[in-house]
Amino acid sequence: MTLISGTRVATPARTWLDLCGMPQLTMDDVIAAGEYLVSEHERTFHPRTAVVKLPDLRSFVESRHRVVGLGRARIALDLLAVGVDSPRESHLRQILERAGLPRFIPNCPVVDPWGGTVWIDLGNVEYRTGLEYEGEHHTTPEQMAMDAWRDRRTRASGWNQVKITKHDMARGEPYIVKLVVTALRDHGYRG
């Protein structure tokens, strides 16, 4: 807790630990909240600074004793990835982890043939496969044009790209895994 003007205020790290103790939240929800706190990257069009750096969150949790949710927090800490931009991207990443697929890096940079950098939501460098979670804001004409430009540059770089929407997520984990495995296999994955 932090003291502000005589009032005790929970820190972001403490709030996350409290969330870990809430049984109504799934582990994916706890991880998504943790990834929101630790997310940081240098993406050119919207860089992000962590609310709490992952080593600091880890130190805070390790310093606690006899707190509801502490065991869950320790497990979740080992599953957090730095750089995830949204809860849906976090949930997508967790689906891939549970399926045992090769690791996907959040906010993965891809160098295009013209020397520019394309940033993809989740990328696997070994199999040159990128995933984009396309939320509601991807339906505006301006965003659709930007996405088409990104997609052309990604393909020109020799990468496969899988776009995932909320409708895909609603079809369930096996469906998502099948989409991703198909793209990975196009680039040599044999798992």
mmCIF file of C-alpha atoms in Angstrom:
data_model
loop_
_atom_site.group_PDB
_atom_site.id
_atom_site.type_symbol
_atom_site.label_atom_id
_atom_site.label_comp_id
_atom_site.label_asym_id
_atom_site.label_seq_id
_atom_site.Cartn_x
_atom_site.Cartn_y
_atom_site.Cartn_z
ATOM 1 C CA MET A 1 0.000 0.000 0.000
ATOM 2 C CA THR A 2 1.067 3.541 -0.694
ATOM 3 C CA LEU A 3 0.109 6.576 1.366
ATOM 4 C CA ILE A 4 -1.296 9.497 -0.681
ATOM 5 C CA SER A 5 -2.554 12.565 1.198
ATOM 6 C CA GLY A 6 -3.159 10.502 4.321
ATOM 7 C CA THR A 7 -5.125 7.802 2.455
ATOM 8 C CA ARG A 8 -3.868 4.291 1.843
ATOM 9 C CA VAL A 9 -3.965 3.334 -1.836
ATOM 10 C CA ALA A 10 -3.199 -0.121 -3.187
ATOM 11 C CA THR A 11 -0.324 -0.276 -5.657
ATOM 12 C CA PRO A 12 -0.871 -1.887 -9.068
ATOM 13 C CA ALA A 13 1.232 -4.871 -7.936
ATOM 14 C CA ARG A 14 -0.911 -5.341 -4.829
ATOM 15 C CA THR A 15 -4.117 -4.992 -6.843
ATOM 16 C CA TRP A 16 -2.906 -7.702 -9.234
ATOM 17 C CA LEU A 17 -2.096 -9.982 -6.295
ATOM 18 C CA ASP A 18 -5.613 -9.373 -4.962
ATOM 19 C CA LEU A 19 -7.052 -10.302 -8.378
ATOM 20 C CA CYS A 20 -5.126 -13.582 -8.193
ATOM 21 C CA GLY A 21 -7.126 -14.415 -5.081
ATOM 22 C CA MET A 22 -10.499 -13.965 -6.786
ATOM 23 C CA PRO A 23 -11.861 -17.424 -7.703
ATOM 24 C CA GLN A 24 -14.313 -15.988 -10.249
ATOM 25 C CA LEU A 25 -11.371 -14.968 -12.459
ATOM 26 C CA THR A 26 -9.828 -17.614 -14.687
ATOM 27 C CA MET A 27 -6.074 -18.048 -14.868
ATOM 28 C CA ASP A 28 -6.253 -16.532 -18.369
ATOM 29 C CA ASP A 29 -7.922 -13.438 -16.855
ATOM 30 C CA VAL A 30 -5.257 -13.148 -14.162
ATOM 31 C CA ILE A 31 -2.510 -13.506 -16.774
ATOM 32 C CA ALA A 32 -4.163 -10.897 -19.026
ATOM 33 C CA ALA A 33 -4.308 -8.442 -16.110
ATOM 34 C CA GLY A 34 -0.663 -9.141 -15.284
ATOM 35 C CA GLU A 35 0.374 -8.726 -18.918
ATOM 36 C CA TYR A 36 -1.408 -5.372 -19.018
ATOM 37 C CA LEU A 37 0.721 -4.209 -16.087
ATOM 38 C CA VAL A 38 4.065 -5.434 -17.442
ATOM 39 C CA SER A 39 3.497 -4.610 -21.134
ATOM 40 C CA GLU A 40 6.183 -2.452 -22.675
ATOM 41 C CA HIS A 41 7.561 -2.135 -26.179
ATOM 42 C CA GLU A 42 9.079 0.290 -28.641
ATOM 43 C CA ARG A 43 6.517 -0.029 -31.418
ATOM 44 C CA THR A 44 6.943 3.058 -33.561
ATOM 45 C CA PHE A 45 3.313 4.157 -33.695
ATOM 46 C CA HIS A 46 2.429 3.536 -30.055
ATOM 47 C CA PRO A 47 5.287 2.704 -27.705
ATOM 48 C CA ARG A 48 4.284 1.517 -24.269
ATOM 49 C CA THR A 49 5.841 1.809 -20.821
ATOM 50 C CA ALA A 50 5.113 -0.818 -18.171
ATOM 51 C CA VAL A 51 2.888 0.146 -15.254
ATOM 52 C CA VAL A 52 5.029 -2.306 -13.233
ATOM 53 C CA LYS A 53 8.145 -3.920 -14.681
ATOM 54 C CA LEU A 54 8.010 -7.728 -14.597
ATOM 55 C CA PRO A 55 11.056 -8.067 -12.269
ATOM 56 C CA ASP A 56 9.418 -5.593 -9.857
ATOM 57 C CA LEU A 57 6.118 -7.497 -9.923
ATOM 58 C CA ARG A 58 8.011 -10.733 -9.313
ATOM 59 C CA SER A 59 9.923 -9.171 -6.367
ATOM 60 C CA PHE A 60 6.700 -7.866 -4.864
ATOM 61 C CA VAL A 61 4.991 -11.262 -5.055
ATOM 62 C CA GLU A 62 8.072 -13.051 -3.689
ATOM 63 C CA SER A 63 8.101 -10.683 -0.707
ATOM 64 C CA ARG A 64 4.529 -11.582 0.329
ATOM 65 C CA HIS A 65 3.517 -14.339 2.738
ATOM 66 C CA ARG A 66 0.133 -15.827 3.662
ATOM 67 C CA VAL A 67 -1.881 -13.825 1.150
ATOM 68 C CA VAL A 68 -4.953 -15.238 -0.568
ATOM 69 C CA GLY A 69 -4.024 -15.918 -4.189
ATOM 70 C CA LEU A 70 -0.268 -16.015 -3.596
ATOM 71 C CA GLY A 71 0.160 -19.519 -5.046
ATOM 72 C CA ARG A 72 -1.834 -18.586 -8.115
ATOM 73 C CA ALA A 73 0.183 -15.383 -8.511
ATOM 74 C CA ARG A 74 3.443 -17.333 -8.437
ATOM 75 C CA ILE A 75 2.185 -19.675 -11.157
ATOM 76 C CA ALA A 76 0.864 -16.779 -13.263
ATOM 77 C CA LEU A 77 4.146 -14.882 -13.009
ATOM 78 C CA ASP A 78 5.912 -17.695 -14.830
ATOM 79 C CA LEU A 79 3.340 -17.478 -17.635
ATOM 80 C CA LEU A 80 3.421 -13.699 -18.205
ATOM 81 C CA ALA A 81 4.870 -12.279 -21.414
ATOM 82 C CA VAL A 82 6.033 -8.694 -21.789
ATOM 83 C CA GLY A 83 4.641 -6.766 -24.751
ATOM 84 C CA VAL A 84 1.058 -8.036 -25.065
ATOM 85 C CA ASP A 85 -1.289 -5.189 -25.999
ATOM 86 C CA SER A 86 -4.764 -6.504 -25.189
ATOM 87 C CA PRO A 87 -6.619 -9.098 -23.119
ATOM 88 C CA ARG A 88 -7.696 -10.885 -26.326
ATOM 89 C CA GLU A 89 -4.058 -11.148 -27.487
ATOM 90 C CA SER A 90 -3.183 -12.478 -24.047
ATOM 91 C CA HIS A 91 -5.936 -15.108 -24.198
ATOM 92 C CA LEU A 92 -4.850 -16.073 -27.716
ATOM 93 C CA ARG A 93 -1.255 -16.474 -26.538
ATOM 94 C CA GLN A 94 -2.405 -18.690 -23.659
ATOM 95 C CA ILE A 95 -4.369 -20.934 -26.051
ATOM 96 C CA LEU A 96 -1.192 -21.486 -28.074
ATOM 97 C CA GLU A 97 0.858 -22.163 -24.935
ATOM 98 C CA ARG A 98 -1.651 -24.742 -23.666
ATOM 99 C CA ALA A 99 -1.596 -26.469 -27.061
ATOM 100 C CA GLY A 100 2.181 -26.833 -26.840
ATOM 101 C CA LEU A 101 2.765 -24.854 -30.034
ATOM 102 C CA PRO A 102 6.054 -23.084 -30.693
ATOM 103 C CA ARG A 103 6.468 -19.835 -28.761
ATOM 104 C CA PHE A 104 4.906 -16.688 -30.197
ATOM 105 C CA ILE A 105 6.520 -13.369 -29.286
ATOM 106 C CA PRO A 106 4.241 -10.406 -28.516
ATOM 107 C CA ASN A 107 4.742 -7.327 -30.695
ATOM 108 C CA CYS A 108 7.110 -9.205 -32.959
ATOM 109 C CA PRO A 109 9.080 -7.028 -35.400
ATOM 110 C CA VAL A 110 9.337 -8.238 -39.006
ATOM 111 C CA VAL A 111 11.753 -6.495 -41.372
ATOM 112 C CA ASP A 112 10.115 -6.018 -44.753
ATOM 113 C CA PRO A 113 12.006 -6.249 -48.071
ATOM 114 C CA TRP A 114 12.366 -2.452 -48.169
ATOM 115 C CA GLY A 115 14.118 -2.275 -44.791
ATOM 116 C CA GLY A 116 11.083 -1.114 -42.815
ATOM 117 C CA THR A 117 9.669 -2.801 -39.743
ATOM 118 C CA VAL A 118 6.217 -4.332 -39.558
ATOM 119 C CA TRP A 119 4.953 -5.059 -36.039
ATOM 120 C CA ILE A 120 2.682 -8.060 -35.651
ATOM 121 C CA ASP A 121 0.650 -8.894 -32.544
ATOM 122 C CA LEU A 122 2.191 -12.343 -32.020
ATOM 123 C CA GLY A 123 4.976 -13.795 -34.123
ATOM 124 C CA ASN A 124 6.966 -17.000 -34.366
ATOM 125 C CA VAL A 125 10.282 -16.198 -36.032
ATOM 126 C CA GLU A 126 11.364 -19.820 -36.638
ATOM 127 C CA TYR A 127 8.278 -20.597 -38.723
ATOM 128 C CA ARG A 128 7.721 -17.030 -39.966
ATOM 129 C CA THR A 129 4.121 -17.061 -38.815
ATOM 130 C CA GLY A 130 2.312 -14.038 -37.441
ATOM 131 C CA LEU A 131 -1.015 -13.701 -35.677
ATOM 132 C CA GLU A 132 -3.158 -10.600 -35.606
ATOM 133 C CA TYR A 133 -6.094 -10.246 -33.255
ATOM 134 C CA GLU A 134 -8.577 -8.100 -35.155
ATOM 135 C CA GLY A 135 -10.853 -6.334 -32.700
ATOM 136 C CA GLU A 136 -13.812 -4.080 -33.467
ATOM 137 C CA HIS A 137 -11.608 -1.091 -34.336
ATOM 138 C CA HIS A 138 -10.248 -3.023 -37.342
ATOM 139 C CA THR A 139 -13.572 -2.445 -39.159
ATOM 140 C CA THR A 140 -13.103 1.281 -39.769
ATOM 141 C CA PRO A 141 -12.078 2.226 -43.327
ATOM 142 C CA GLU A 142 -8.875 3.890 -42.120
ATOM 143 C CA GLN A 143 -7.823 0.898 -40.006
ATOM 144 C CA MET A 144 -8.714 -1.537 -42.796
ATOM 145 C CA ALA A 145 -6.422 0.388 -45.157
ATOM 146 C CA MET A 146 -3.598 0.359 -42.593
ATOM 147 C CA ASP A 147 -4.125 -3.376 -41.996
ATOM 148 C CA ALA A 148 -4.017 -4.105 -45.751
ATOM 149 C CA TRP A 149 -0.715 -2.199 -46.010
ATOM 150 C CA ARG A 150 0.686 -4.150 -43.032
ATOM 151 C CA ASP A 151 -0.523 -7.439 -44.517
ATOM 152 C CA ARG A 152 1.145 -6.771 -47.894
ATOM 153 C CA ARG A 153 4.431 -5.959 -46.177
ATOM 154 C CA THR A 154 4.195 -9.051 -43.952
ATOM 155 C CA ARG A 155 3.547 -11.359 -46.930
ATOM 156 C CA ALA A 156 6.346 -9.699 -48.919
ATOM 157 C CA SER A 157 8.661 -10.581 -46.010
ATOM 158 C CA GLY A 158 7.843 -14.272 -46.481
ATOM 159 C CA TRP A 159 5.616 -14.565 -43.406
ATOM 160 C CA ASN A 160 2.300 -16.375 -43.084
ATOM 161 C CA GLN A 161 -0.345 -14.395 -41.302
ATOM 162 C CA VAL A 162 -3.405 -15.579 -39.409
ATOM 163 C CA LYS A 163 -6.089 -13.091 -38.481
ATOM 164 C CA ILE A 164 -8.206 -13.997 -35.468
ATOM 165 C CA THR A 165 -11.493 -12.306 -34.549
ATOM 166 C CA LYS A 166 -13.879 -12.616 -31.626
ATOM 167 C CA HIS A 167 -15.984 -14.935 -33.813
ATOM 168 C CA ASP A 168 -12.989 -17.244 -34.231
ATOM 169 C CA MET A 169 -12.345 -17.176 -30.486
ATOM 170 C CA ALA A 170 -16.005 -18.081 -29.870
ATOM 171 C CA ARG A 171 -15.513 -21.257 -31.922
ATOM 172 C CA GLY A 172 -13.162 -22.534 -29.242
ATOM 173 C CA GLU A 173 -9.562 -23.423 -28.620
ATOM 174 C CA PRO A 174 -9.369 -26.451 -30.977
ATOM 175 C CA TYR A 175 -10.489 -24.247 -33.878
ATOM 176 C CA ILE A 176 -7.881 -21.562 -33.081
ATOM 177 C CA VAL A 177 -5.132 -24.166 -32.707
ATOM 178 C CA LYS A 178 -6.048 -25.720 -36.075
ATOM 179 C CA LEU A 179 -5.825 -22.333 -37.821
ATOM 180 C CA VAL A 180 -2.404 -21.651 -36.328
ATOM 181 C CA VAL A 181 -1.030 -25.170 -36.899
ATOM 182 C CA THR A 182 -2.049 -24.971 -40.572
ATOM 183 C CA ALA A 183 -0.094 -21.709 -40.973
ATOM 184 C CA LEU A 184 2.925 -23.091 -39.079
ATOM 185 C CA ARG A 185 2.979 -26.234 -41.245
ATOM 186 C CA ASP A 186 3.101 -24.087 -44.385
ATOM 187 C CA HIS A 187 6.527 -23.032 -43.134
ATOM 188 C CA GLY A 188 7.905 -26.384 -42.046
ATOM 189 C CA TYR A 189 6.393 -27.077 -38.615
ATOM 190 C CA ARG A 190 5.971 -30.822 -38.064
ATOM 191 C CA GLY A 191 4.369 -30.910 -34.633
#
